[in-house]
Structure formats: structure tokens, C-alpha cells
PDB file of C-alpha atoms in Angstrom:
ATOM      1  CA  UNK A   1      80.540 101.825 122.504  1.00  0.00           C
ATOM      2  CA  UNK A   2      80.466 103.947 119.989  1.00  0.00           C
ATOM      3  CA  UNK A   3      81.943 102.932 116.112  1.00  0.00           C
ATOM      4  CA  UNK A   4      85.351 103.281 115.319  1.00  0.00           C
ATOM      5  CA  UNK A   5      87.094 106.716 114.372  1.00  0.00           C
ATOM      6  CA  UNK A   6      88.282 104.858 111.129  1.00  0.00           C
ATOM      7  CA  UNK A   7      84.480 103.809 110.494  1.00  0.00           C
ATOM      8  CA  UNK A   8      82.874 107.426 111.476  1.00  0.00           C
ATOM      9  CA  UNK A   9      85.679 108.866 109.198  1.00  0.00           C
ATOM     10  CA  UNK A  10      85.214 107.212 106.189  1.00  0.00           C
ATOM     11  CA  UNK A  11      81.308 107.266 106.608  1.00  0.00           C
ATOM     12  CA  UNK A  12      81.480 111.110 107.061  1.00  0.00           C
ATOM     13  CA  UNK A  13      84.061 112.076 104.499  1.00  0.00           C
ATOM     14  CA  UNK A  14      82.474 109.761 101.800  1.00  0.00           C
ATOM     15  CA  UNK A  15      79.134 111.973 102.472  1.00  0.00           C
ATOM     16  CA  UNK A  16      81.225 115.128 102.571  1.00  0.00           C
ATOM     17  CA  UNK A  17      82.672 114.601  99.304  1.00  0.00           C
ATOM     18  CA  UNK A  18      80.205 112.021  97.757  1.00  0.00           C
ATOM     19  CA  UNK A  19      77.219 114.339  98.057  1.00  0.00           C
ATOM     20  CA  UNK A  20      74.381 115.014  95.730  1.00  0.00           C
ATOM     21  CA  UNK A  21      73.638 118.296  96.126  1.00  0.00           C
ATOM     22  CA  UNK A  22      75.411 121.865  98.424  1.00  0.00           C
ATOM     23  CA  UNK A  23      72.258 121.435 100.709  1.00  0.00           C
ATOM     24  CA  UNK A  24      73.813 117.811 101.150  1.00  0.00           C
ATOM     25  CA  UNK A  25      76.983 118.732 101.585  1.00  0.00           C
ATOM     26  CA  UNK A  26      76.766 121.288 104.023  1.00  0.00           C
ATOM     27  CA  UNK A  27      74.732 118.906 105.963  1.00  0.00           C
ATOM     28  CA  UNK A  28      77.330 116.482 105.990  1.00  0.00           C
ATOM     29  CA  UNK A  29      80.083 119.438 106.955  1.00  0.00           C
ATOM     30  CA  UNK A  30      77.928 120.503 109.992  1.00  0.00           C
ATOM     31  CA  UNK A  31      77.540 116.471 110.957  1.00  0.00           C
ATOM     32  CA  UNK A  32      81.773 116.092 110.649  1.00  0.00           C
ATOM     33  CA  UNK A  33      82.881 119.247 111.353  1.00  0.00           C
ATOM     34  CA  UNK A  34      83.082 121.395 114.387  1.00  0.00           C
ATOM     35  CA  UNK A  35      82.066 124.843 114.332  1.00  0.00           C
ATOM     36  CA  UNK A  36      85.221 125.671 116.465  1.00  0.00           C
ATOM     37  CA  UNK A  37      87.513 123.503 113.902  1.00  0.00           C
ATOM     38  CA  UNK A  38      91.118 124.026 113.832  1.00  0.00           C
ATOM     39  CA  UNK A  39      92.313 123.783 110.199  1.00  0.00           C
ATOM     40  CA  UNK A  40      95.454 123.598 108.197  1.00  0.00           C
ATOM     41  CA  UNK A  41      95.508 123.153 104.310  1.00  0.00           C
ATOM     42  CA  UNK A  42      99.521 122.365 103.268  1.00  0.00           C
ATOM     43  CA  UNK A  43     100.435 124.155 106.121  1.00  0.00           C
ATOM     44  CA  UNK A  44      98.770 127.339 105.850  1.00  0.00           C
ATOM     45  CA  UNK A  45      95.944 127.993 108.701  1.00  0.00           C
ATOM     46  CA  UNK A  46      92.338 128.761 107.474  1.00  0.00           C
ATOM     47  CA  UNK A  47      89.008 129.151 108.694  1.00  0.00           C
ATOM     48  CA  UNK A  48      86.406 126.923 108.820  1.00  0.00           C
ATOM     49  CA  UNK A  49      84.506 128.945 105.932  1.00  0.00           C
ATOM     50  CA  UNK A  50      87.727 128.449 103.909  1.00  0.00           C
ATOM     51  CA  UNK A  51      87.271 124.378 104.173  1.00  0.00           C
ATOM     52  CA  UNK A  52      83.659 124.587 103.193  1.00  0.00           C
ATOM     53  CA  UNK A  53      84.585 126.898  99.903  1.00  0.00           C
ATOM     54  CA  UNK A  54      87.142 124.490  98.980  1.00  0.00           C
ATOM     55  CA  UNK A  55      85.071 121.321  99.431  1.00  0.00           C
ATOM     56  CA  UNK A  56      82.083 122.890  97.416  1.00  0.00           C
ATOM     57  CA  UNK A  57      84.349 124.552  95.015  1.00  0.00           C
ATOM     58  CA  UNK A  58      85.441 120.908  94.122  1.00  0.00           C
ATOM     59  CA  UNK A  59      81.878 119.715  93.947  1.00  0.00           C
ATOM     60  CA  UNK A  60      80.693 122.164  91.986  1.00  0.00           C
ATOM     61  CA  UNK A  61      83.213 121.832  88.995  1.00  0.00           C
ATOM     62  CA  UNK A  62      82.748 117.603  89.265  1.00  0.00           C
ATOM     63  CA  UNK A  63      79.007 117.840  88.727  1.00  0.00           C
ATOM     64  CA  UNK A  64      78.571 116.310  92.220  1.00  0.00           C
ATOM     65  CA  UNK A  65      79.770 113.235  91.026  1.00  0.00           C
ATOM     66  CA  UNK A  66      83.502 112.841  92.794  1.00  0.00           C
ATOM     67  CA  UNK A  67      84.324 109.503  94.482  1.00  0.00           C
ATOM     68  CA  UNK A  68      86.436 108.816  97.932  1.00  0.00           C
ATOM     69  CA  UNK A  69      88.627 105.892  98.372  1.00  0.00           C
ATOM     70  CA  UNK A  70      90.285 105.548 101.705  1.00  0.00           C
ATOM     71  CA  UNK A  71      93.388 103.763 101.194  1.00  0.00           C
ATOM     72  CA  UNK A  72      94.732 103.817 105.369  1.00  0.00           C
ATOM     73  CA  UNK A  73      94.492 105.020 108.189  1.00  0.00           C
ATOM     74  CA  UNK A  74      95.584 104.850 112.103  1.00  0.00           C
ATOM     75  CA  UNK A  75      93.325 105.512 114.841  1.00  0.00           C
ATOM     76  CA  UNK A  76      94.062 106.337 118.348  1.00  0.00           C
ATOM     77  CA  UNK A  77      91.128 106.327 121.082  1.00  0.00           C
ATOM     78  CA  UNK A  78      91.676 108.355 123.821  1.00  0.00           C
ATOM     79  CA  UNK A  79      89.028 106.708 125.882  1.00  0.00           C
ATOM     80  CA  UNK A  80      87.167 103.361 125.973  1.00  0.00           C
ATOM     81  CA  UNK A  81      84.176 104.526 124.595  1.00  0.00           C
ATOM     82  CA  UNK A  82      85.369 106.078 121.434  1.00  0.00           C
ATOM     83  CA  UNK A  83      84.066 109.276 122.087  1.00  0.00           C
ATOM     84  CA  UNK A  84      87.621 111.228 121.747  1.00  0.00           C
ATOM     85  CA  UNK A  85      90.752 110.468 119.725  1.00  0.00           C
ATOM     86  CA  UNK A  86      92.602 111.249 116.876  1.00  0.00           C
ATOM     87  CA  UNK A  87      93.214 109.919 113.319  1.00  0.00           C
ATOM     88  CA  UNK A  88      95.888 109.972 110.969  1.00  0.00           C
ATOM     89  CA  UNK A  89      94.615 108.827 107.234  1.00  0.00           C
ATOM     90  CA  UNK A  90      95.056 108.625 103.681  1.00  0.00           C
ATOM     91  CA  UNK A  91      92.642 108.760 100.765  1.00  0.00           C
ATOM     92  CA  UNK A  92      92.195 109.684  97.088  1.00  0.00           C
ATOM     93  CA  UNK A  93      89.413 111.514  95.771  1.00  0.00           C
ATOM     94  CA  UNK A  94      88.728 110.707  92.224  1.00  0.00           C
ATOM     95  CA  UNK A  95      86.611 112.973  89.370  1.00  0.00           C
ATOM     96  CA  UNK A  96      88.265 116.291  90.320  1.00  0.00           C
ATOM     97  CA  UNK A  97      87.704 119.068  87.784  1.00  0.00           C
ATOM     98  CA  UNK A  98      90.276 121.290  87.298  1.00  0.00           C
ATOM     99  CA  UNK A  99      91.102 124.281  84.450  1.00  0.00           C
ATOM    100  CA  UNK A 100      93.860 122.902  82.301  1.00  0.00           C
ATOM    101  CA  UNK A 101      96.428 125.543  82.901  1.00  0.00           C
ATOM    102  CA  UNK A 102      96.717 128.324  80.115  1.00  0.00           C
ATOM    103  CA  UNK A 103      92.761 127.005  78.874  1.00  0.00           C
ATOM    104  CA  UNK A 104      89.109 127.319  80.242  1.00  0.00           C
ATOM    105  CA  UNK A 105      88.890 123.479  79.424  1.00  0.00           C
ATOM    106  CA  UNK A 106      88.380 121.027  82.777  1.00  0.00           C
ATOM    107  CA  UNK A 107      90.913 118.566  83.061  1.00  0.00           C
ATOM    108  CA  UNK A 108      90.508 115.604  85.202  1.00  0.00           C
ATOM    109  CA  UNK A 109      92.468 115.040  88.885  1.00  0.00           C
ATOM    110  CA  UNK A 110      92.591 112.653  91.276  1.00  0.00           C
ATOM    111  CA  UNK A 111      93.336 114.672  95.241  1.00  0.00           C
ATOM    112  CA  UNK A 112      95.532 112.531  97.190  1.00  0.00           C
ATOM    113  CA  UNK A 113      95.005 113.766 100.870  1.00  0.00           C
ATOM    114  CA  UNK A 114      96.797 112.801 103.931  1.00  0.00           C
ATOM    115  CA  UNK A 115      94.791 113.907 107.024  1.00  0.00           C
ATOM    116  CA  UNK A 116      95.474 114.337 110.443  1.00  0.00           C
ATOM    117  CA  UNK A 117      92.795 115.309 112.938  1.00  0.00           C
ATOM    118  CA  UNK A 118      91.538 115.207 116.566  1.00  0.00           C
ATOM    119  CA  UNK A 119      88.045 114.233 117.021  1.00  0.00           C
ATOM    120  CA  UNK A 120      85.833 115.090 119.990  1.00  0.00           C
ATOM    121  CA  UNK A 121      82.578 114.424 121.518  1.00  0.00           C
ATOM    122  CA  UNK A 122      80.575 118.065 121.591  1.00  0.00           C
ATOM    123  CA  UNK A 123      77.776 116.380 124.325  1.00  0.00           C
ATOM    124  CA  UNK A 124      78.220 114.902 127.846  1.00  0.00           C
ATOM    125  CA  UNK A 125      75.399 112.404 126.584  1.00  0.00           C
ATOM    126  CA  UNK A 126      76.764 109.252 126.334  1.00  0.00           C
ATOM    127  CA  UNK A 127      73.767 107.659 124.009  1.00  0.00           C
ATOM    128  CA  UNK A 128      74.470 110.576 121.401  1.00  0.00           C
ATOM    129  CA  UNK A 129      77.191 110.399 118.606  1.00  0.00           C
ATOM    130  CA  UNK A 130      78.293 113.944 118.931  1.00  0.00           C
ATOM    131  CA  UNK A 131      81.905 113.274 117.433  1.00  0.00           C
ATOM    132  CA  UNK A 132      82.666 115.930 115.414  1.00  0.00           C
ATOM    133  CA  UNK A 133      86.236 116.899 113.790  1.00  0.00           C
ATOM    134  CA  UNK A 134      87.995 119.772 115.754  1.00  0.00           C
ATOM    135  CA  UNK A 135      91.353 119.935 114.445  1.00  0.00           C
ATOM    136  CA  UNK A 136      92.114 118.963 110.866  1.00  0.00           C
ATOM    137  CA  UNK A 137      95.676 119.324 109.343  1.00  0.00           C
ATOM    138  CA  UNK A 138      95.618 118.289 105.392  1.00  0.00           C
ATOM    139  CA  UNK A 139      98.430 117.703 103.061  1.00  0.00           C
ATOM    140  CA  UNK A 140      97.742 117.103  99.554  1.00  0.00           C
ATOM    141  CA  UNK A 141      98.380 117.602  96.140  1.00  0.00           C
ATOM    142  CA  UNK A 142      96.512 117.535  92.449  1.00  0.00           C
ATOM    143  CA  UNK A 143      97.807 114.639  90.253  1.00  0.00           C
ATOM    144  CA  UNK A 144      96.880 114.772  86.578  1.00  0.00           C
ATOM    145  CA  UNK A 145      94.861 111.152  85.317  1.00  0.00           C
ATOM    146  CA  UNK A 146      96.507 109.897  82.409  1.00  0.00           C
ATOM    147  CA  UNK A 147      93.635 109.514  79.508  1.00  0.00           C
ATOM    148  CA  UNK A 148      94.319 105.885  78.408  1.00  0.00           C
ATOM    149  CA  UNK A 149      94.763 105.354  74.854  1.00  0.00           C
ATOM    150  CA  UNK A 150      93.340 102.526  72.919  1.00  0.00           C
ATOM    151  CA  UNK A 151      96.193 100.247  71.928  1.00  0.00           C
ATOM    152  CA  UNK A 152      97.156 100.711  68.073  1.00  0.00           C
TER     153      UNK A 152
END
């Protein structure tokens, strides 16, 4: 049996958005997305190009440094194996860059995501792990982190 779609979502998101370098990152898209994906950002459909501009975008402006921290998330299997099923999570990614509006100086974010998708094995082979993400629906927003000031 294969891992859980919790485990294989954190795993792959946490190299999505964790990664080093764009070579690593689109490595890690290809590995958790599907090249079919069906994807929604706040309710407005894009294409799969448009999730990989975002996620590097975001990477970029961080210095490659942002961090993911899962905070839920419910899994239904749709078989005994693990191989197809759906997820419903959420998670914050911390060290977001952003332009302060009105300024061309980087403010820090943290993106708190709720995600819904359907994952699906993309080989008959049973001793693969072909799981790959083919329908993502994301709701998030931006929230400002409040610099903490040294007490007086």
C-alpha cells in the first residue's frame, strides 16, 4: 500500500515550495502535478503554466528560502491501495516577499492556503507511485507579519 495522501502531500508541497533552486522546483511540480491539472486560484480557473509562474514568482522574491507548515488536513481514499482520492488541507507558507504597496521595498507575508484537490494514479503499475495532483482548487490570502518590537 502505498503512503497516505496526507503524507505524499505534505512531502510534495514542502519540496514544491521548500526548494533550492527553479531546476528544483520544477522537478518537484512535474513529480506533484499533472500535466492535465485542473486548477482554480480564489475561484478564477488557470492553466497549469499559470500555477508554475505563481509558485516560482514566490520563490524567486524569498531567495528560495520560504517554509511550509501544514496545519490540517482530511483525506479521503477512494480505493484500498491509496492510489486515488482526494484531499482537503490547510497550510501556511512563511518568508513570502511581497512589494509594500505604494514602494519597491519587500515586505514580509505569511500565504495561508486552503487546498482542495483530487489525486490520481497516472500508471496501471501497481509497484510505481504515479500519484500526481489533477485537480487543485486554492483559496488563500496574503497576511502581513507583524515586525516584533523589542519591549521598551
Amino acid at each position: 500500500m502505498l503512503p497516505t495522501f496526507y503524507a505524499w502531500s505534505t512531502e510534495h508541497i514542502r519540496r514544491v515550495f521548500e526548494a533550492k533552486s527553479e531546476h528544483d522546483c520544477l522537478k518537484a511540480l512535474d513529480d506533484t502535478f499533472s500535466q492535465r491539472l485542473e486548477f482554480t486560484f480564489n475561484g478564477s480557473p488557470l492553466p497549469r503554466a499559470g500555477l508554475q509562474k505563481i509558485v516560482l514568482a514566490m520563490l524567486q522574491t524569498s531567495g528560495f528560502c520560504l517554509n511550509v507548515d501544514w496545519l490540517n488536513a482530511v483525506e479521503v481514499p477512494r480505493d484500498g491501495s491509496n492510489r486515488n482520492g482526494m484531499l482537503g488541507g490547510y497550510y501556511i507558507i512563511r518568508n513570502v516577499k511581497k512589494p509594500v504597496p505604494g514602494s519597491s521595498e519587500l515586505a514580509c507575508f505569511e500565504r495561508h492556503k486552503s487546498v482542495n484537490v483530487v489525486i490520481e494514479s497516472e500508471s496501471t503499475d501497481p509497484s510505481v507511485d504515479s500519484r500526481r495532483i489533477v485537480k487543485l482548487a486554492i483559496v488563500a490570502t496574503d497576511v502581513p507579519v507583524q515586525a516584533t518590537q523589542p519591549p521598551l
